[in-house]
CSV table of C-alpha atoms and ligand atoms in Angstrom, one decimal:
chain,number,residue,atom,x,y,z
A,1,MET,CA,5.4,-1.1,0.6
A,2,LYS,CA,5.0,-4.8,0.3
A,3,LEU,CA,8.1,-6.9,0.8
A,4,PHE,CA,8.7,-10.2,-1.1
A,5,GLU,CA,8.7,-13.3,1.1
A,6,HIS,CA,12.5,-13.6,0.8
A,7,GLU,CA,13.0,-10.0,1.8
A,8,ALA,CA,10.8,-10.4,4.8
A,9,LYS,CA,12.5,-13.6,5.8
A,10,ASP,CA,15.9,-11.9,5.6
A,11,ILE,CA,14.6,-9.4,8.2
A,12,PHE,CA,13.2,-12.4,10.2
A,13,ARG,CA,16.6,-14.1,10.2
A,14,VAL,CA,18.5,-11.0,11.4
A,15,SER,CA,15.9,-10.5,14.1
A,16,GLY,CA,16.2,-14.1,15.3
A,17,LEU,CA,12.7,-15.1,14.2
A,18,PRO,CA,12.9,-18.8,13.3
A,19,THR,CA,12.5,-19.5,9.5
A,20,PRO,CA,13.4,-22.6,7.6
A,21,PRO,CA,17.0,-22.8,6.1
A,22,GLY,CA,17.1,-21.9,2.5
A,23,GLY,CA,17.6,-19.1,0.0
A,24,LEU,CA,16.7,-17.4,-3.3
A,25,ALA,CA,17.2,-18.7,-6.8
A,26,ARG,CA,16.7,-16.9,-10.1
A,27,THR,CA,17.3,-19.8,-12.4
A,28,PRO,CA,16.4,-23.6,-12.3
A,29,GLU,CA,20.1,-24.4,-11.9
A,30,GLU,CA,20.5,-22.1,-8.9
A,31,ALA,CA,17.5,-23.8,-7.4
A,32,ALA,CA,19.2,-27.1,-7.8
A,33,THR,CA,22.3,-25.7,-6.1
A,34,ARG,CA,20.2,-24.4,-3.2
A,35,ALA,CA,18.6,-27.8,-2.8
A,36,ARG,CA,22.0,-29.5,-2.8
A,37,GLU,CA,23.2,-27.1,-0.1
A,38,ILE,CA,20.2,-27.9,2.0
A,39,GLY,CA,20.7,-31.6,1.5
A,40,LYS,CA,17.1,-32.6,2.4
A,41,PRO,CA,13.7,-32.5,0.6
A,42,VAL,CA,12.8,-28.9,-0.2
A,43,VAL,CA,9.9,-26.6,-1.0
A,44,VAL,CA,10.2,-24.3,-4.0
A,45,LYS,CA,8.1,-21.2,-3.9
A,46,ALA,CA,7.3,-18.4,-6.4
A,47,GLN,CA,8.4,-15.0,-5.3
A,48,VAL,CA,5.5,-12.7,-6.3
A,49,LEU,CA,3.8,-9.8,-4.4
A,50,THR,CA,0.6,-11.7,-4.0
A,51,GLY,CA,-0.9,-14.4,-1.7
A,52,LYS,CA,-2.5,-17.7,-2.6
A,53,ARG,CA,0.6,-18.9,-4.5
A,54,GLY,CA,-0.1,-22.4,-3.1
A,55,LYS,CA,-3.5,-22.6,-4.8
A,56,ALA,CA,-2.1,-21.2,-8.0
A,57,GLY,CA,0.5,-23.9,-8.3
A,58,GLY,CA,3.4,-21.6,-7.2
A,59,VAL,CA,4.5,-23.9,-4.3
A,60,LYS,CA,6.0,-27.2,-5.1
A,61,PHE,CA,7.9,-29.9,-3.2
A,62,ALA,CA,11.0,-31.6,-4.4
A,63,ASP,CA,12.9,-34.5,-2.9
A,64,THR,CA,16.1,-34.2,-4.9
A,65,PRO,CA,18.1,-31.3,-6.4
A,66,SER,CA,17.1,-32.4,-9.9
A,67,ASP,CA,13.4,-32.3,-8.8
A,68,ALA,CA,13.9,-28.9,-7.4
A,69,GLU,CA,15.4,-27.8,-10.7
A,70,THR,CA,12.3,-29.1,-12.6
A,71,ALA,CA,9.9,-27.5,-10.1
A,72,ALA,CA,11.8,-24.1,-10.3
A,73,ARG,CA,11.6,-24.3,-14.1
A,74,GLU,CA,7.9,-24.7,-14.0
A,75,ILE,CA,7.3,-22.0,-11.5
A,76,LEU,CA,9.7,-19.5,-13.1
A,77,GLY,CA,7.6,-19.7,-16.3
A,78,MET,CA,4.3,-18.8,-14.5
A,79,ARG,CA,2.3,-15.7,-14.0
A,80,ILE,CA,0.4,-15.6,-10.7
A,81,ASN,CA,-2.3,-13.0,-10.5
A,82,ASP,CA,-0.9,-11.6,-13.7
A,83,MET,CA,2.5,-11.1,-12.2
A,84,PRO,CA,5.5,-12.7,-13.7
A,85,VAL,CA,7.7,-14.9,-11.4
A,86,ASP,CA,11.3,-13.8,-11.6
A,87,ALA,CA,12.6,-15.8,-8.6
A,88,VAL,CA,11.8,-18.7,-6.3
A,89,ILE,CA,12.9,-19.5,-2.8
A,90,VAL,CA,14.2,-23.0,-2.0
A,91,GLU,CA,13.8,-24.0,1.6
A,92,GLU,CA,13.9,-27.1,3.7
A,93,LYS,CA,10.6,-28.8,3.6
A,94,LEU,CA,9.3,-28.9,7.2
A,95,ASP,CA,7.6,-31.8,8.8
A,96,ILE,CA,4.2,-30.3,9.7
A,97,ALA,CA,2.4,-31.2,12.9
A,98,GLN,CA,0.2,-28.1,12.7
A,99,GLU,CA,-0.3,-25.0,10.5
A,100,ILE,CA,-0.9,-21.9,12.5
A,101,TYR,CA,-1.8,-18.4,11.5
A,102,VAL,CA,-0.4,-15.3,13.2
A,103,GLY,CA,-0.5,-11.7,12.2
A,104,ILE,CA,-0.1,-8.2,13.5
A,105,THR,CA,-1.7,-5.1,12.1
A,106,ILE,CA,-3.2,-1.8,13.1
A,107,ASP,CA,-6.8,-1.4,14.2
A,108,ARG,CA,-7.4,2.2,13.4
A,109,ASN,CA,-10.8,2.3,15.2
A,110,GLU,CA,-9.2,1.2,18.5
A,111,ARG,CA,-6.1,3.2,17.8
A,112,LYS,CA,-4.1,0.1,18.7
A,113,TYR,CA,-2.2,-2.7,17.2
A,114,VAL,CA,-3.9,-6.0,17.0
A,115,LEU,CA,-2.4,-9.5,17.3
A,116,ILE,CA,-4.3,-12.0,15.3
A,117,GLY,CA,-3.8,-15.7,15.7
A,118,SER,CA,-5.4,-19.1,14.9
A,119,ALA,CA,-4.4,-22.6,15.6
A,120,ALA,CA,-6.1,-23.5,12.3
A,121,GLY,CA,-3.8,-21.7,9.8
A,122,GLY,CA,-2.9,-22.7,6.3
A,123,MET,CA,-4.4,-22.0,3.0
A,124,SER,CA,-8.1,-21.9,4.0
A,125,ILE,CA,-7.8,-19.1,6.6
A,126,GLU,CA,-10.2,-16.9,4.7
A,127,GLU,CA,-13.0,-19.5,4.8
A,128,LEU,CA,-12.3,-20.1,8.5
A,129,ALA,CA,-12.6,-16.4,9.2
A,130,VAL,CA,-16.1,-16.5,7.6
A,131,GLU,CA,-17.3,-19.8,9.0
A,132,HIS,CA,-15.7,-20.0,12.4
A,133,PRO,CA,-14.7,-16.4,13.4
A,134,GLU,CA,-14.5,-17.7,17.0
A,135,LYS,CA,-11.4,-19.6,16.0
A,136,ILE,CA,-9.6,-16.4,15.2
A,137,ILE,CA,-8.2,-14.9,18.4
A,138,LYS,CA,-7.4,-11.2,18.6
A,139,HIS,CA,-5.5,-9.2,21.2
A,140,HIS,CA,-5.1,-5.5,21.1
A,141,VAL,CA,-1.8,-4.0,21.9
A,142,ASP,CA,-1.4,-0.4,23.2
A,143,PRO,CA,1.3,1.2,21.1
A,144,GLY,CA,2.4,3.3,24.0
A,145,LEU,CA,2.8,0.3,26.3
A,146,GLY,CA,4.0,-2.3,23.8
A,147,LEU,CA,3.5,-6.0,24.0
A,148,SER,CA,4.3,-7.6,27.4
A,149,GLY,CA,5.5,-11.1,27.9
A,150,TYR,CA,2.3,-12.1,29.7
A,151,GLU,CA,0.1,-10.8,26.9
A,152,ALA,CA,2.1,-12.8,24.4
A,153,ARG,CA,1.6,-15.9,26.6
A,154,ASN,CA,-2.1,-15.2,27.0
A,155,MET,CA,-2.4,-15.0,23.2
A,156,ALA,CA,-0.8,-18.4,22.8
A,157,ILE,CA,-3.0,-19.9,25.5
A,158,ASP,CA,-6.2,-18.3,24.0
A,159,MET,CA,-5.2,-19.9,20.6
A,160,GLY,CA,-5.3,-23.2,22.4
A,161,PHE,CA,-1.6,-24.0,23.1
A,162,ARG,CA,-0.6,-25.6,26.4
A,163,GLY,CA,2.5,-26.6,28.4
A,164,LYS,CA,5.8,-26.3,26.7
A,165,GLN,CA,4.4,-24.9,23.5
A,166,ILE,CA,3.4,-21.6,25.2
A,167,GLY,CA,6.9,-20.3,25.7
A,168,PRO,CA,8.2,-20.7,22.1
A,169,LEU,CA,5.0,-19.3,20.6
A,170,ALA,CA,5.0,-16.3,23.0
A,171,ASP,CA,8.6,-15.7,22.1
A,172,PHE,CA,7.7,-15.8,18.4
A,173,PHE,CA,5.1,-13.1,19.1
A,174,MET,CA,7.6,-11.0,21.0
A,175,LYS,CA,10.1,-11.1,18.2
A,176,LEU,CA,7.4,-10.4,15.5
A,177,TRP,CA,6.3,-7.5,17.6
A,178,SER,CA,9.8,-6.0,17.8
A,179,ILE,CA,10.1,-6.4,14.0
A,180,VAL,CA,6.8,-4.5,13.6
A,181,GLN,CA,8.2,-1.7,15.8
A,182,VAL,CA,11.7,-1.4,14.4
A,183,HIS,CA,10.6,-1.5,10.7
A,184,ASP,CA,7.4,0.5,10.9
A,185,VAL,CA,5.3,-2.4,9.7
A,186,GLU,CA,1.6,-1.8,9.1
A,187,LEU,CA,0.8,-5.4,8.4
A,188,THR,CA,2.5,-8.7,8.9
A,189,GLU,CA,1.1,-12.1,8.4
A,190,ILE,CA,2.7,-15.5,8.8
A,191,ASN,CA,0.6,-18.2,7.3
A,192,PRO,CA,1.5,-20.8,7.9
A,193,LEU,CA,3.6,-20.6,11.0
A,194,ILE,CA,4.5,-24.2,11.2
A,195,LEU,CA,4.7,-26.3,14.3
A,196,THR,CA,7.0,-29.2,13.4
A,197,LYS,CA,6.7,-32.7,14.6
A,198,ASP,CA,9.8,-32.1,16.7
A,199,GLY,CA,8.1,-29.2,18.4
A,200,ARG,CA,9.6,-26.1,16.8
A,201,PHE,CA,7.7,-23.1,15.5
A,202,LEU,CA,9.0,-21.7,12.2
A,203,ALA,CA,7.7,-19.0,9.8
A,204,ALA,CA,7.1,-20.9,6.6
A,205,ASP,CA,5.6,-17.9,4.9
A,206,ALA,CA,6.1,-14.2,5.5
A,207,ARG,CA,4.2,-11.1,4.5
A,208,LEU,CA,5.5,-7.8,5.6
A,209,ASN,CA,4.1,-4.4,4.6
A,210,ILE,CA,6.0,-1.3,5.6
A,211,ASP,CA,4.2,2.0,6.1
A,212,ASP,CA,5.0,4.1,3.0
A,213,ASN,CA,5.2,7.2,5.1
A,214,ALA,CA,7.9,5.7,7.2
A,215,LEU,CA,10.1,4.5,4.3
A,216,TYR,CA,12.4,7.5,4.7
A,217,ARG,CA,13.5,6.0,8.0
A,218,HIS,CA,14.6,2.8,6.4
A,219,LYS,CA,17.1,3.8,3.8
A,220,LYS,CA,19.5,1.1,4.9
A,221,LEU,CA,16.9,-1.6,4.5
A,222,LEU,CA,15.8,-0.3,1.1
A,223,GLU,CA,19.3,-0.2,-0.3
A,224,GLY,CA,19.2,-3.9,-1.2
A,225,ILE,CA,15.6,-3.7,-2.4
A,226,LYS,CA,14.7,-3.1,-6.0
A,227,ARG,CA,11.3,-2.5,-7.4
A,228,GLU,CA,10.2,-1.9,-10.9
A,229,PRO,CA,9.2,1.8,-11.0
A,230,VAL,CA,5.5,2.3,-11.2
A,231,GLU,CA,4.6,3.3,-14.8
A,232,GLN,CA,3.6,6.9,-15.0
A,233,ASN,CA,2.2,9.0,-17.8
A,234,ALA,CA,3.7,12.4,-18.7
A,235,ARG,CA,1.1,14.2,-16.6
A,236,GLU,CA,1.6,12.1,-13.5
A,237,ARG,CA,5.3,12.6,-13.8
A,238,GLU,CA,5.0,16.3,-14.2
A,239,ALA,CA,2.7,16.6,-11.2
A,240,GLU,CA,4.9,14.5,-9.1
A,241,GLN,CA,8.0,16.5,-10.0
A,242,HIS,CA,6.2,19.6,-8.8
A,243,GLY,CA,5.0,17.9,-5.6
A,244,MET,CA,1.3,18.0,-6.6
A,245,ALA,CA,-1.0,15.1,-5.8
A,246,TYR,CA,-2.6,14.1,-9.1
A,247,VAL,CA,-5.0,11.3,-9.9
A,248,GLU,CA,-6.8,10.7,-13.2
A,249,LEU,CA,-10.4,9.6,-13.2
A,250,GLU,CA,-13.0,8.8,-15.9
A,251,GLY,CA,-14.9,12.0,-16.2
A,252,ASN,CA,-14.3,15.4,-17.9
A,253,ILE,CA,-14.1,18.0,-15.1
A,254,ALA,CA,-10.7,18.7,-13.6
A,255,CYS,CA,-10.9,19.7,-9.9
A,256,ILE,CA,-7.9,21.8,-8.9
A,257,CYS,CA,-7.9,22.5,-5.1
A,258,ASN,CA,-5.6,22.9,-2.2
A,259,GLY,CA,-5.5,20.1,0.4
A,260,ALA,CA,-6.5,16.5,-0.2
A,261,GLY,CA,-9.6,16.8,2.0
A,262,LEU,CA,-11.0,19.8,0.0
A,263,THR,CA,-10.2,18.1,-3.3
A,264,MET,CA,-12.0,14.9,-2.2
A,265,ALA,CA,-15.0,17.0,-1.0
A,266,THR,CA,-15.0,18.8,-4.3
A,267,LEU,CA,-15.1,15.6,-6.3
A,268,ASP,CA,-18.0,14.5,-4.1
A,269,VAL,CA,-20.0,17.7,-4.7
A,270,VAL,CA,-19.4,17.6,-8.5
A,271,SER,CA,-20.7,14.0,-8.4
A,272,LEU,CA,-23.7,15.1,-6.3
A,273,TYR,CA,-24.6,17.6,-9.0
A,274,GLY,CA,-24.4,15.0,-11.7
A,275,GLY,CA,-21.0,15.7,-13.0
A,276,LYS,CA,-18.0,13.4,-13.5
A,277,ALA,CA,-14.6,14.4,-12.4
A,278,SER,CA,-11.5,13.8,-14.6
A,279,THR,CA,-8.9,14.9,-12.2
A,280,PHE,CA,-8.0,15.1,-8.6
A,281,LEU,CA,-5.3,17.7,-8.4
A,282,ASP,CA,-4.2,18.9,-5.0
A,283,LEU,CA,-1.9,21.9,-5.4
A,284,GLY,CA,-0.7,21.7,-1.8
A,285,GLY,CA,-0.4,24.5,0.7
A,286,GLY,CA,1.1,27.9,0.0
A,287,SER,CA,0.8,27.7,-3.8
A,288,ASP,CA,1.8,30.9,-5.6
A,289,ALA,CA,0.6,32.2,-9.0
A,290,GLU,CA,3.2,30.2,-11.0
A,291,ARG,CA,2.2,27.0,-9.3
A,292,VAL,CA,-1.5,27.6,-9.9
A,293,LYS,CA,-0.9,28.2,-13.5
A,294,MET,CA,1.2,25.1,-13.8
A,295,GLY,CA,-1.5,23.0,-12.1
A,296,ILE,CA,-4.1,24.2,-14.7
A,297,GLU,CA,-1.6,23.4,-17.5
A,298,ILE,CA,-1.0,19.9,-16.2
A,299,ALA,CA,-4.7,19.3,-15.8
A,300,LEU,CA,-5.3,20.3,-19.4
A,301,MET,CA,-2.7,17.9,-20.7
A,302,TYR,CA,-5.3,15.2,-20.1
A,303,PRO,CA,-7.2,15.1,-23.4
A,304,GLN,CA,-10.6,14.2,-21.9
A,305,VAL,CA,-10.8,17.3,-19.7
A,306,LYS,CA,-13.6,19.6,-20.9
A,307,ALA,CA,-13.8,22.1,-18.0
A,308,VAL,CA,-11.9,23.2,-14.9
A,309,LEU,CA,-13.2,23.8,-11.4
A,310,VAL,CA,-10.8,25.7,-9.1
A,311,ASN,CA,-11.8,25.4,-5.5
A,312,ILE,CA,-9.4,27.1,-3.0
A,313,MET,CA,-9.5,27.5,0.7
A,314,GLY,CA,-7.1,30.4,1.3
A,315,GLY,CA,-5.0,29.9,4.4
A,316,ILE,CA,-1.3,29.9,3.7
A,317,THR,CA,-2.4,30.0,0.1
A,318,ARG,CA,-3.4,33.5,-0.8
A,319,CYS,CA,-6.4,34.1,-3.1
A,320,ASP,CA,-4.7,37.0,-4.9
A,321,GLU,CA,-1.9,34.7,-5.9
A,322,VAL,CA,-4.4,32.1,-7.1
A,323,ALA,CA,-6.2,34.7,-9.1
A,324,LYS,CA,-3.0,35.9,-10.7
A,325,GLY,CA,-2.2,32.3,-11.7
A,326,ILE,CA,-5.6,31.8,-13.3
A,327,VAL,CA,-5.3,35.1,-15.2
A,328,ALA,CA,-1.9,34.1,-16.4
A,329,ALA,CA,-3.1,30.7,-17.5
A,330,ARG,CA,-6.0,32.3,-19.4
A,331,LYS,CA,-4.2,35.3,-20.8
A,332,GLU,CA,-0.6,34.1,-21.4
A,333,ARG,CA,-1.4,30.6,-22.3
A,334,GLY,CA,-4.7,31.3,-24.1
A,335,ILE,CA,-6.5,28.7,-22.1
A,336,ASP,CA,-10.2,29.0,-22.9
A,337,VAL,CA,-11.9,25.9,-21.6
A,338,PRO,CA,-14.9,26.6,-19.4
A,339,MET,CA,-13.7,27.4,-15.9
A,340,VAL,CA,-15.4,28.0,-12.6
A,341,ILE,CA,-13.5,29.6,-9.7
A,342,ARG,CA,-14.4,29.5,-6.1
A,343,MET,CA,-12.1,30.8,-3.5
A,344,VAL,CA,-12.4,32.0,0.1
A,345,GLY,CA,-10.1,33.0,2.8
A,346,THR,CA,-6.8,34.9,2.8
A,347,ASN,CA,-6.8,38.0,0.5
A,348,GLU,CA,-10.2,36.9,-0.9
A,349,GLU,CA,-11.3,40.5,-1.9
A,350,GLU,CA,-8.0,41.2,-3.7
A,351,GLY,CA,-8.3,37.9,-5.5
A,352,GLN,CA,-11.8,38.7,-6.6
A,353,ARG,CA,-10.7,42.1,-7.8
A,354,ILE,CA,-8.0,40.6,-10.0
A,355,LEU,CA,-10.4,38.1,-11.5
A,356,THR,CA,-13.1,40.8,-12.1
A,357,GLU,CA,-10.5,43.1,-13.8
A,358,ALA,CA,-9.5,40.3,-16.1
A,359,GLY,CA,-13.2,39.6,-16.9
A,360,ILE,CA,-13.2,36.2,-15.2
A,361,SER,CA,-16.3,35.4,-13.1
A,362,PHE,CA,-16.3,33.5,-9.8
A,363,VAL,CA,-18.8,32.0,-7.4
A,364,ARG,CA,-19.0,32.0,-3.7
A,365,THR,CA,-20.0,28.5,-2.6
A,366,MET,CA,-18.9,25.0,-3.5
A,367,GLU,CA,-22.4,24.0,-4.4
A,368,GLU,CA,-22.7,26.9,-6.8
A,369,ALA,CA,-19.4,26.1,-8.3
A,370,ALA,CA,-20.3,22.4,-8.8
A,371,SER,CA,-23.7,23.1,-10.3
A,372,LYS,CA,-22.3,25.8,-12.6
A,373,ILE,CA,-19.4,23.6,-13.9
A,374,VAL,CA,-21.8,20.7,-14.5
A,375,GLU,CA,-24.0,23.1,-16.6
A,376,LEU,CA,-21.0,24.4,-18.6
A,377,VAL,CA,-19.7,21.0,-19.3
A,378,LYS,CA,-23.1,20.0,-20.7
A,379,GLU,CA,-22.8,22.8,-23.3
A,380,VAL,CA,-19.4,21.8,-24.5
A,381,ALA,CA,-19.5,18.1,-24.2
B,1,GDP,P1,0.7,-19.0,-0.1
B,1,GDP,O1,-0.3,-19.9,-0.7
B,1,GDP,O2,1.1,-17.9,-1.1
B,1,GDP,O3,0.3,-18.4,1.2
B,1,GDP,O4,2.1,-19.8,0.1
B,1,GDP,P2,2.6,-20.5,1.4
B,1,GDP,O5,4.0,-20.2,1.5
B,1,GDP,O6,1.8,-20.2,2.6
B,1,GDP,O7,2.5,-22.0,1.0
B,1,GDP,C1,1.3,-22.7,0.8
B,1,GDP,C2,1.2,-24.0,1.6
B,1,GDP,O8,2.3,-24.8,1.2
B,1,GDP,C3,1.3,-23.9,3.1
B,1,GDP,O9,0.0,-23.6,3.7
B,1,GDP,C4,1.8,-25.3,3.5
B,1,GDP,O10,0.7,-26.2,3.5
B,1,GDP,C5,2.7,-25.6,2.3
B,1,GDP,N1,4.1,-25.3,2.7
B,1,GDP,C6,4.7,-24.2,2.6
B,1,GDP,N2,6.0,-24.3,3.1
B,1,GDP,C7,6.1,-25.6,3.6
B,1,GDP,C8,7.1,-26.3,4.2
B,1,GDP,O11,8.2,-25.9,4.4
B,1,GDP,N3,6.8,-27.6,4.5
B,1,GDP,C9,5.7,-28.2,4.2
B,1,GDP,N4,5.5,-29.5,4.5
B,1,GDP,N5,4.7,-27.5,3.6
B,1,GDP,C10,4.9,-26.2,3.3
B,2,MN,MN1,0.8,-18.4,3.0
């Protein structure tokens, strides 16, 4: 989950990571109030879940509260990357000596975290990464050992900092690292981290993405955070309520399988045989007849589905239950779209017997299943 800049900065403040004084405003008047509280020139920034706000005009400077109000009025009316701006932050405008880039993310190939830093941060970091990759410094951090003080100092030195700048920058990394650990952050970026003319390092921007699979550990943090619910259609809602992973695609063949890996592989094989999948539907492990029937029904709610491919690897899931579910769907619900069944594993023979008795044919391999469903769909499409 992506956090807004102001949400990330709230976490930074609590964790002692230096950020400029300021706060959130939802109206131009509130922005003026914030600017008055700060009592210095300010920066007014759009709060949207996308980067490059600066280039889009979503970051403006204001010397007085009334300028801040005007700036906020302009920004609050904008759409950035097609996202409406509902709020701005108003913060003290820092006196920049240098804009620095720092980030921490996960390097899955190395199975480690990676600190990323550059003394040449700011809005052109992407170009820098392409034209001068040597100016971007990376240090891997072993998740088991954590980040040591000396590694943080080495990072600062490799980025080109010397003397009394090393300590504060290393300290910044240590604090950022601890935020990453405590909040299960999979990506954080501070661009720019501003070195002020009076020698302080402050996070002027903040990007923080929390690992979705760890959100259940952060109920307290999430209490104050509201997100517009993702729009779902009836089929997606239904599938989610029953704990099935369901994704709609462009084609006309619904693939109903158990396990995300097998479902992905099935989509691939269908595509290899020249078919186009309409549906990724992972029933999950241990599905019984009722669930299989429901999966087929949900898949068929999608109007463009012309055929159904059921591909099951029986483990905890029993093929006899799968067969019963298919029979129920066809007999009780009168579902008569072309269907190809392939199932192997636990209670395979019993499952095949049930299908045969009901006059439903099945195939033995995934390749056969894919080529047959592609043939069948040609006839009806
Ligand atoms: P982004 O474009 O969405 O990444 O938005 P940023 O928050 O990074 O702001 C863009 C640019 O505005 C930064 O690179 C800075 O040059 C400038 N900026 C942001 N905050 C401040 C500030 O407090 N003081 C000054 N002088 N410039 C700032
Ligand atoms: Mn930025």
